Every structure is written in C-alpha cells, then in structure tokens.
Tab-separated table of C-alpha atoms in Angstrom:
chain	number	residue	atom	x	y	z
A	164	UNK	CA	-8.783	-16.423	-40.985
A	165	UNK	CA	-7.576	-13.224	-42.980
A	166	UNK	CA	-5.552	-14.387	-46.000
A	167	UNK	CA	-2.192	-12.773	-44.876
A	168	UNK	CA	-2.514	-14.851	-41.738
A	169	UNK	CA	-3.207	-18.252	-43.278
A	170	UNK	CA	-0.380	-17.456	-45.366
A	171	UNK	CA	2.169	-17.174	-42.653
A	172	UNK	CA	0.550	-20.051	-40.744
A	173	UNK	CA	1.376	-22.339	-43.892
A	174	UNK	CA	4.911	-20.972	-44.506
A	175	UNK	CA	5.323	-21.776	-40.718
A	176	UNK	CA	4.229	-25.218	-41.080
A	177	UNK	CA	6.070	-26.488	-44.100
A	178	UNK	CA	9.492	-25.532	-42.808
A	179	UNK	CA	10.006	-22.426	-45.194
A	180	UNK	CA	13.294	-19.778	-44.608
A	181	UNK	CA	11.145	-16.941	-45.439
A	182	UNK	CA	11.037	-14.018	-43.006
A	183	UNK	CA	7.444	-14.055	-41.804
A	184	UNK	CA	5.191	-11.462	-43.087
A	185	UNK	CA	4.246	-8.893	-40.106
A	186	UNK	CA	0.620	-7.358	-40.412
A	187	UNK	CA	1.184	-3.289	-40.600
A	188	UNK	CA	-1.069	-2.866	-37.382
A	189	UNK	CA	1.120	-5.272	-35.544
A	190	UNK	CA	4.178	-3.604	-36.579
A	191	UNK	CA	3.128	0.049	-34.840
A	192	UNK	CA	4.705	0.948	-31.726
A	193	UNK	CA	2.168	0.879	-29.102
A	194	UNK	CA	2.539	4.251	-26.820
A	195	UNK	CA	3.284	3.523	-22.851
A	196	UNK	CA	-0.213	3.689	-20.794
A	197	UNK	CA	-0.074	6.398	-18.383
A	198	UNK	CA	-1.112	4.374	-14.936
A	199	UNK	CA	-3.975	6.755	-14.419
A	200	UNK	CA	-5.403	5.539	-17.770
A	201	UNK	CA	-4.745	1.906	-16.993
A	202	UNK	CA	-6.410	2.022	-13.331
A	203	UNK	CA	-9.372	3.622	-15.216
A	204	UNK	CA	-9.829	0.928	-17.652
A	205	UNK	CA	-9.244	-1.750	-15.132
A	206	UNK	CA	-11.936	0.032	-12.622
A	207	UNK	CA	-14.228	0.223	-16.335
A	208	UNK	CA	-14.056	-3.666	-16.770
A	209	UNK	CA	-14.203	-4.925	-13.260
A	210	UNK	CA	-16.948	-2.613	-11.530
A	211	UNK	CA	-16.704	-2.040	-7.917
A	212	UNK	CA	-13.194	-3.923	-8.129
A	213	UNK	CA	-11.548	-3.694	-5.235
A	214	UNK	CA	-14.915	-4.224	-3.913
A	215	UNK	CA	-16.230	-1.960	-1.973
A	216	UNK	CA	-17.168	-2.090	1.749
A	217	UNK	CA	-19.905	-1.358	4.217
A	218	UNK	CA	-18.555	-0.990	7.782
A	219	UNK	CA	-19.820	1.363	10.309
A	220	UNK	CA	-17.291	1.649	13.152
A	221	UNK	CA	-19.193	3.413	14.667
A	222	UNK	CA	-21.191	0.319	15.780
A	223	UNK	CA	-18.839	-2.365	14.940
A	224	UNK	CA	-15.577	-3.004	16.929
A	225	UNK	CA	-12.931	-2.206	14.516
A	226	UNK	CA	-9.268	-2.227	14.623
A	227	UNK	CA	-6.738	-1.023	12.034
A	228	UNK	CA	-3.727	-2.971	11.059
A	229	UNK	CA	-0.632	-0.558	9.658
A	230	UNK	CA	2.710	-1.895	8.347
A	231	UNK	CA	5.589	0.446	8.199
A	232	UNK	CA	8.786	0.447	5.694
A	233	UNK	CA	7.631	-1.652	2.685
A	234	UNK	CA	7.419	-2.695	0.605
A	235	UNK	CA	9.669	-5.441	1.095
A	236	UNK	CA	11.060	-9.118	0.952
A	237	UNK	CA	8.043	-10.551	2.998
A	238	UNK	CA	5.240	-7.965	2.002
A	239	UNK	CA	4.233	-11.067	-0.581
A	240	UNK	CA	3.683	-13.520	1.777
A	241	UNK	CA	2.237	-11.207	4.591
A	242	UNK	CA	-0.771	-10.045	1.870
A	243	UNK	CA	-1.137	-13.895	0.614
A	244	UNK	CA	-2.208	-14.109	4.280
A	245	UNK	CA	-4.323	-11.240	4.614
A	246	UNK	CA	-6.332	-12.047	1.111
A	247	UNK	CA	-6.707	-16.012	2.384
A	248	UNK	CA	-8.578	-14.173	5.352
A	249	UNK	CA	-10.042	-11.458	3.578
A	250	UNK	CA	-8.457	-8.957	5.736
A	251	UNK	CA	-7.714	-5.226	4.622
A	252	UNK	CA	-4.906	-2.962	6.032
A	253	UNK	CA	-3.132	0.181	5.830
A	254	UNK	CA	0.520	-0.074	4.289
A	255	UNK	CA	2.712	3.126	5.015
A	256	UNK	CA	5.683	3.190	2.583
A	257	UNK	CA	8.702	4.111	1.925
A	258	UNK	CA	9.816	5.849	-1.703
A	259	UNK	CA	12.766	4.526	-1.909
A	260	UNK	CA	11.266	1.153	-1.510
A	261	UNK	CA	9.071	1.382	-3.934
A	262	UNK	CA	11.444	2.187	-5.814
A	263	UNK	CA	13.426	-0.738	-5.428
A	264	UNK	CA	9.857	-2.978	-6.246
A	265	UNK	CA	11.203	-3.687	-9.799
A	266	UNK	CA	8.209	-2.811	-11.647
A	267	UNK	CA	6.011	-1.896	-8.756
A	268	UNK	CA	4.579	-5.340	-8.910
A	269	UNK	CA	4.261	-5.137	-4.569
A	270	UNK	CA	2.743	-1.634	-4.525
A	271	UNK	CA	-0.014	-2.650	-7.335
A	272	UNK	CA	-0.691	-5.402	-5.978
A	273	UNK	CA	-1.793	-3.587	-2.403
A	274	UNK	CA	-3.884	-1.342	-4.269
A	275	UNK	CA	-5.553	-3.930	-6.385
A	276	UNK	CA	-5.835	-6.234	-2.962
A	277	UNK	CA	-8.382	-3.713	-1.675
A	278	UNK	CA	-5.756	-2.427	0.747
A	279	UNK	CA	-4.547	1.456	1.858
A	280	UNK	CA	-1.188	3.100	1.048
A	281	UNK	CA	0.170	5.550	2.722
A	282	UNK	CA	3.150	7.958	2.667
A	283	UNK	CA	6.173	6.767	5.182
A	284	UNK	CA	8.691	9.127	3.817
A	285	UNK	CA	10.888	8.566	0.902
A	286	UNK	CA	14.224	7.171	3.392
A	287	UNK	CA	13.251	7.460	6.829
A	288	UNK	CA	14.556	10.404	8.311
A	289	UNK	CA	12.953	12.306	11.705
A	290	UNK	CA	11.369	14.917	9.615
A	291	UNK	CA	10.935	17.339	12.272
A	292	UNK	CA	15.183	17.799	11.840
A	293	UNK	CA	14.941	18.568	7.955
A	294	UNK	CA	14.654	21.978	6.161
A	295	UNK	CA	11.436	23.099	4.673
A	296	UNK	CA	12.641	21.989	1.115
A	297	UNK	CA	14.127	18.673	2.493
A	298	UNK	CA	10.852	18.109	4.455
A	299	UNK	CA	9.183	18.935	0.862
A	300	UNK	CA	10.850	16.236	-1.112
A	301	UNK	CA	10.477	13.280	1.716
A	302	UNK	CA	6.808	14.066	1.282
A	303	UNK	CA	5.804	15.300	-2.375
A	304	UNK	CA	8.547	12.428	-4.069
A	305	UNK	CA	6.893	9.829	-2.283
A	306	UNK	CA	3.626	10.867	-3.185
A	307	UNK	CA	4.310	11.501	-6.847
A	308	UNK	CA	6.231	7.995	-7.533
A	309	UNK	CA	3.515	6.159	-5.563
A	310	UNK	CA	0.745	7.995	-8.166
A	311	UNK	CA	3.246	7.555	-11.151
A	312	UNK	CA	3.397	3.457	-10.554
A	313	UNK	CA	-0.097	2.817	-9.095
A	314	UNK	CA	-2.269	5.474	-10.428
A	315	UNK	CA	-3.338	6.090	-6.447
A	316	UNK	CA	-2.774	9.676	-4.625
A	317	UNK	CA	-2.225	8.911	-0.881
A	318	UNK	CA	-4.501	10.567	1.268
A	319	UNK	CA	-2.671	9.422	4.808
A	320	UNK	CA	1.123	9.897	5.948
A	321	UNK	CA	3.290	8.393	8.952
A	322	UNK	CA	5.883	10.407	9.982
A	323	UNK	CA	9.077	8.514	10.821
A	324	UNK	CA	9.440	7.477	14.172
A	325	UNK	CA	6.239	9.344	15.088
A	326	UNK	CA	8.626	12.794	15.422
A	327	UNK	CA	5.972	15.207	14.041
A	328	UNK	CA	5.710	19.076	14.970
A	329	UNK	CA	3.236	21.879	13.532
A	330	UNK	CA	6.255	22.407	10.204
A	331	UNK	CA	5.694	18.371	9.250
A	332	UNK	CA	1.257	19.382	9.892
A	333	UNK	CA	1.354	21.824	7.574
A	334	UNK	CA	3.268	20.322	4.922
A	335	UNK	CA	1.452	17.001	5.218
A	336	UNK	CA	-2.092	19.549	5.050
A	337	UNK	CA	-0.369	20.681	2.045
A	338	UNK	CA	0.180	17.594	0.440
A	339	UNK	CA	-3.470	17.013	0.822
A	340	UNK	CA	-1.762	14.156	3.559
A	341	UNK	CA	-3.490	13.037	7.054
A	342	UNK	CA	-1.054	12.558	9.765
A	343	UNK	CA	-1.865	8.496	11.308
A	344	UNK	CA	0.058	7.135	14.171
A	345	UNK	CA	-0.940	4.446	16.699
A	346	UNK	CA	-2.833	3.684	19.621
A	347	UNK	CA	-0.546	0.292	20.266
A	348	UNK	CA	3.259	-0.634	19.030
A	349	UNK	CA	4.126	-3.690	19.371
A	350	UNK	CA	7.669	-3.205	18.978
A	351	UNK	CA	8.194	-6.098	16.395
A	352	UNK	CA	11.787	-4.018	15.748
A	353	UNK	CA	13.324	-4.470	19.082
A	354	UNK	CA	11.312	-8.158	20.101
A	355	UNK	CA	11.608	-9.948	16.410
A	356	UNK	CA	9.429	-13.070	18.226
A	357	UNK	CA	6.091	-14.010	16.624
A	358	UNK	CA	4.394	-15.026	19.891
A	359	UNK	CA	5.412	-11.225	21.520
A	360	UNK	CA	4.432	-9.442	18.631
A	361	UNK	CA	0.558	-11.299	18.304
A	362	UNK	CA	0.135	-10.837	21.955
A	363	UNK	CA	1.043	-7.067	21.901
A	364	UNK	CA	-1.078	-7.148	18.642
A	365	UNK	CA	-4.432	-8.892	19.992
A	366	UNK	CA	-4.567	-6.445	23.197
A	367	UNK	CA	-6.091	-4.004	20.748
A	368	UNK	CA	-9.693	-3.151	21.325
A	369	UNK	CA	-12.398	-1.347	19.320
A	370	UNK	CA	-10.843	1.832	17.389
A	371	UNK	CA	-7.271	1.041	17.977
A	372	UNK	CA	-4.700	1.534	15.218
A	373	UNK	CA	-1.692	-1.222	15.775
A	374	UNK	CA	1.622	-0.481	14.258
A	375	UNK	CA	4.057	-2.903	12.700
A	376	UNK	CA	6.389	-3.638	9.978
A	377	UNK	CA	6.033	-5.810	7.025
A	378	UNK	CA	9.884	-6.048	6.597
A	379	UNK	CA	10.177	-8.051	9.340
A	380	UNK	CA	10.018	-11.640	8.538
A	381	UNK	CA	8.930	-12.444	12.104
A	382	UNK	CA	5.994	-10.049	11.816
A	383	UNK	CA	4.628	-11.722	8.751
A	384	UNK	CA	5.148	-14.845	10.614
A	385	UNK	CA	2.710	-13.360	13.635
A	386	UNK	CA	-0.151	-12.178	11.549
A	387	UNK	CA	-2.574	-15.625	11.812
A	388	UNK	CA	-2.432	-15.718	15.248
A	389	UNK	CA	-2.807	-12.060	15.957
A	390	UNK	CA	-5.565	-12.388	13.154
A	391	UNK	CA	-7.404	-15.558	15.245
A	392	UNK	CA	-7.243	-13.731	18.423
A	393	UNK	CA	-8.405	-10.374	16.783
A	394	UNK	CA	-11.540	-12.183	15.352
A	395	UNK	CA	-12.107	-14.649	18.223
A	396	UNK	CA	-12.989	-11.039	19.899
A	397	UNK	CA	-15.030	-9.697	17.361
A	398	UNK	CA	-12.866	-7.468	16.266
A	399	UNK	CA	-13.580	-6.176	12.213
A	400	UNK	CA	-10.315	-5.438	11.120
A	401	UNK	CA	-9.958	-2.284	8.244
A	402	UNK	CA	-8.322	0.099	6.589
A	403	UNK	CA	-7.770	4.006	8.382
A	404	UNK	CA	-10.270	5.428	5.899
A	405	UNK	CA	-12.797	2.836	7.022
A	406	UNK	CA	-11.690	3.402	10.448
A	407	UNK	CA	-13.031	6.619	10.340
A	408	UNK	CA	-15.889	6.384	7.556
A	409	UNK	CA	-14.314	9.173	5.672
A	410	UNK	CA	-10.536	10.357	4.351
A	411	UNK	CA	-8.810	11.442	7.170
A	412	UNK	CA	-8.616	15.421	7.148
A	413	UNK	CA	-5.327	16.941	5.889
A	414	UNK	CA	-2.970	17.785	8.226
A	415	UNK	CA	-4.796	16.606	11.188
A	416	UNK	CA	-3.267	13.966	13.612
A	417	UNK	CA	-5.046	10.976	14.614
A	418	UNK	CA	-3.898	7.856	17.388
A	419	UNK	CA	-6.991	5.746	16.996
A	420	UNK	CA	-10.729	6.268	16.703
C-alpha cells in the first residue's frame, strides 16, 4: 500500500478529525465520456457483444416482432421476457420518450441486449402533413438523440400510423433510414386484451412483420403466450435487419419478406 493511502487509513481508524488527504490524481475532474467512445470500449472489452447470430431467413421460418411508441413504463418488463427466451425484436422509439427516459437506461438496454432500434419520429405526428422543415426535424432530431445516448445510428424507421408518401420516403432516405411497415397488425391499442393480442400475433407466417406497442401493459402480458405459439410453429424470432439478412436500403419501404 502506498504511504499516502496507509496514512489515510490510519487516520480513519483512530477517528481523527483531520480532513482526509485526496490524492492529486483522484482530485482531477474527469471529462465526460463520449457515447461512441464508450460503446467502442465496451465492444473491445466484450468481443461479439451483443453476440452476432447466424440466421438465414431464406431457409428458416423467420418472424420479426416490432414494438412502437416506447420506451415506456412496461418496456423493462418486456425486455426481461425477451431475454429469458433469448428472443430479439425491433423497437421503433419516439424521440420524446427517449428524452423522458432519464439517463437513457431503457434505450441503452435495448441495444446492449441485442435488439434493433428504429426511428418512429419525435412526437408521433402524421408525417405526410408536415412541411419539409417539420418532417426533417421529426426524423433527424430523433436520430441524433438516440445516437448521442447509445452510440448507435438507426437505419430503419416506421412512419406514425403507417402514413407515408414520396416526400417522407425521400427524407427517410436522406437520413439513411429505410421505411418499415408491417404485415400483421395486432390492433393492441384498440383491443387491449392479452389473449386477443397473442392470437393475432400468433397468426404470423414466415417473413411476417408483427406490429405491437410496448407502451401497453396488456401487450407485454400477451408476449409469453405469443412466443409459445410462434415457437411451437417453428418460427425463429428476429430483428428487422436479420429478417432481410442485411440492413434495409434507405428510402425503400418494406412490409415483410
């Protein structure tokens, strides 16, 4: 033990009222760590984290579960359920919800547990009715915030209400985002009954994209049942990029494989 540390320990042990000595190196203020730098450090410490998966959706019965409008109060429970079953999904997040996630705990957890993040706008307006400046703000501001918090640049987006046109597609392309719609809508916002949500989701076949919302408690409650049903059918549950075997092309629109 260094002499200064030994002296400090002795002072504490005898209850001396002398102010503790702080080592010069500990006294220096630490500069904040850039999220990208932190992400690179984590990757270097844990190669392959989150673990890459070898999935061929050309031969496997792949289904992509997607969750919109979060992160919210039930997202943590949903992540617990998915982790317990080794399932990955895609979360289309709202910028204002990411901003409300104090410290970015949930959105970072989504990334570190191997899920994919997608842009669902900042505040969920119909994008087709916005002027160019407002449209750009909704996508760019959300992209920038998520990248600041997680170090991840999102590559997919989902227009609120599924409303899109050539202007939305063009702006998404400029932001490096592909538009992801869906092939199965569980209507979990209209029918908040776990059994109904699970039954609709379990109708998915190979190549399907299933739309749900992690801001509804009843949807999260439906997840164990729908996972059982899909796995019984031999489905492999994947992220959007895994479904297509690559990052979808910016500006293009996808509704299923």
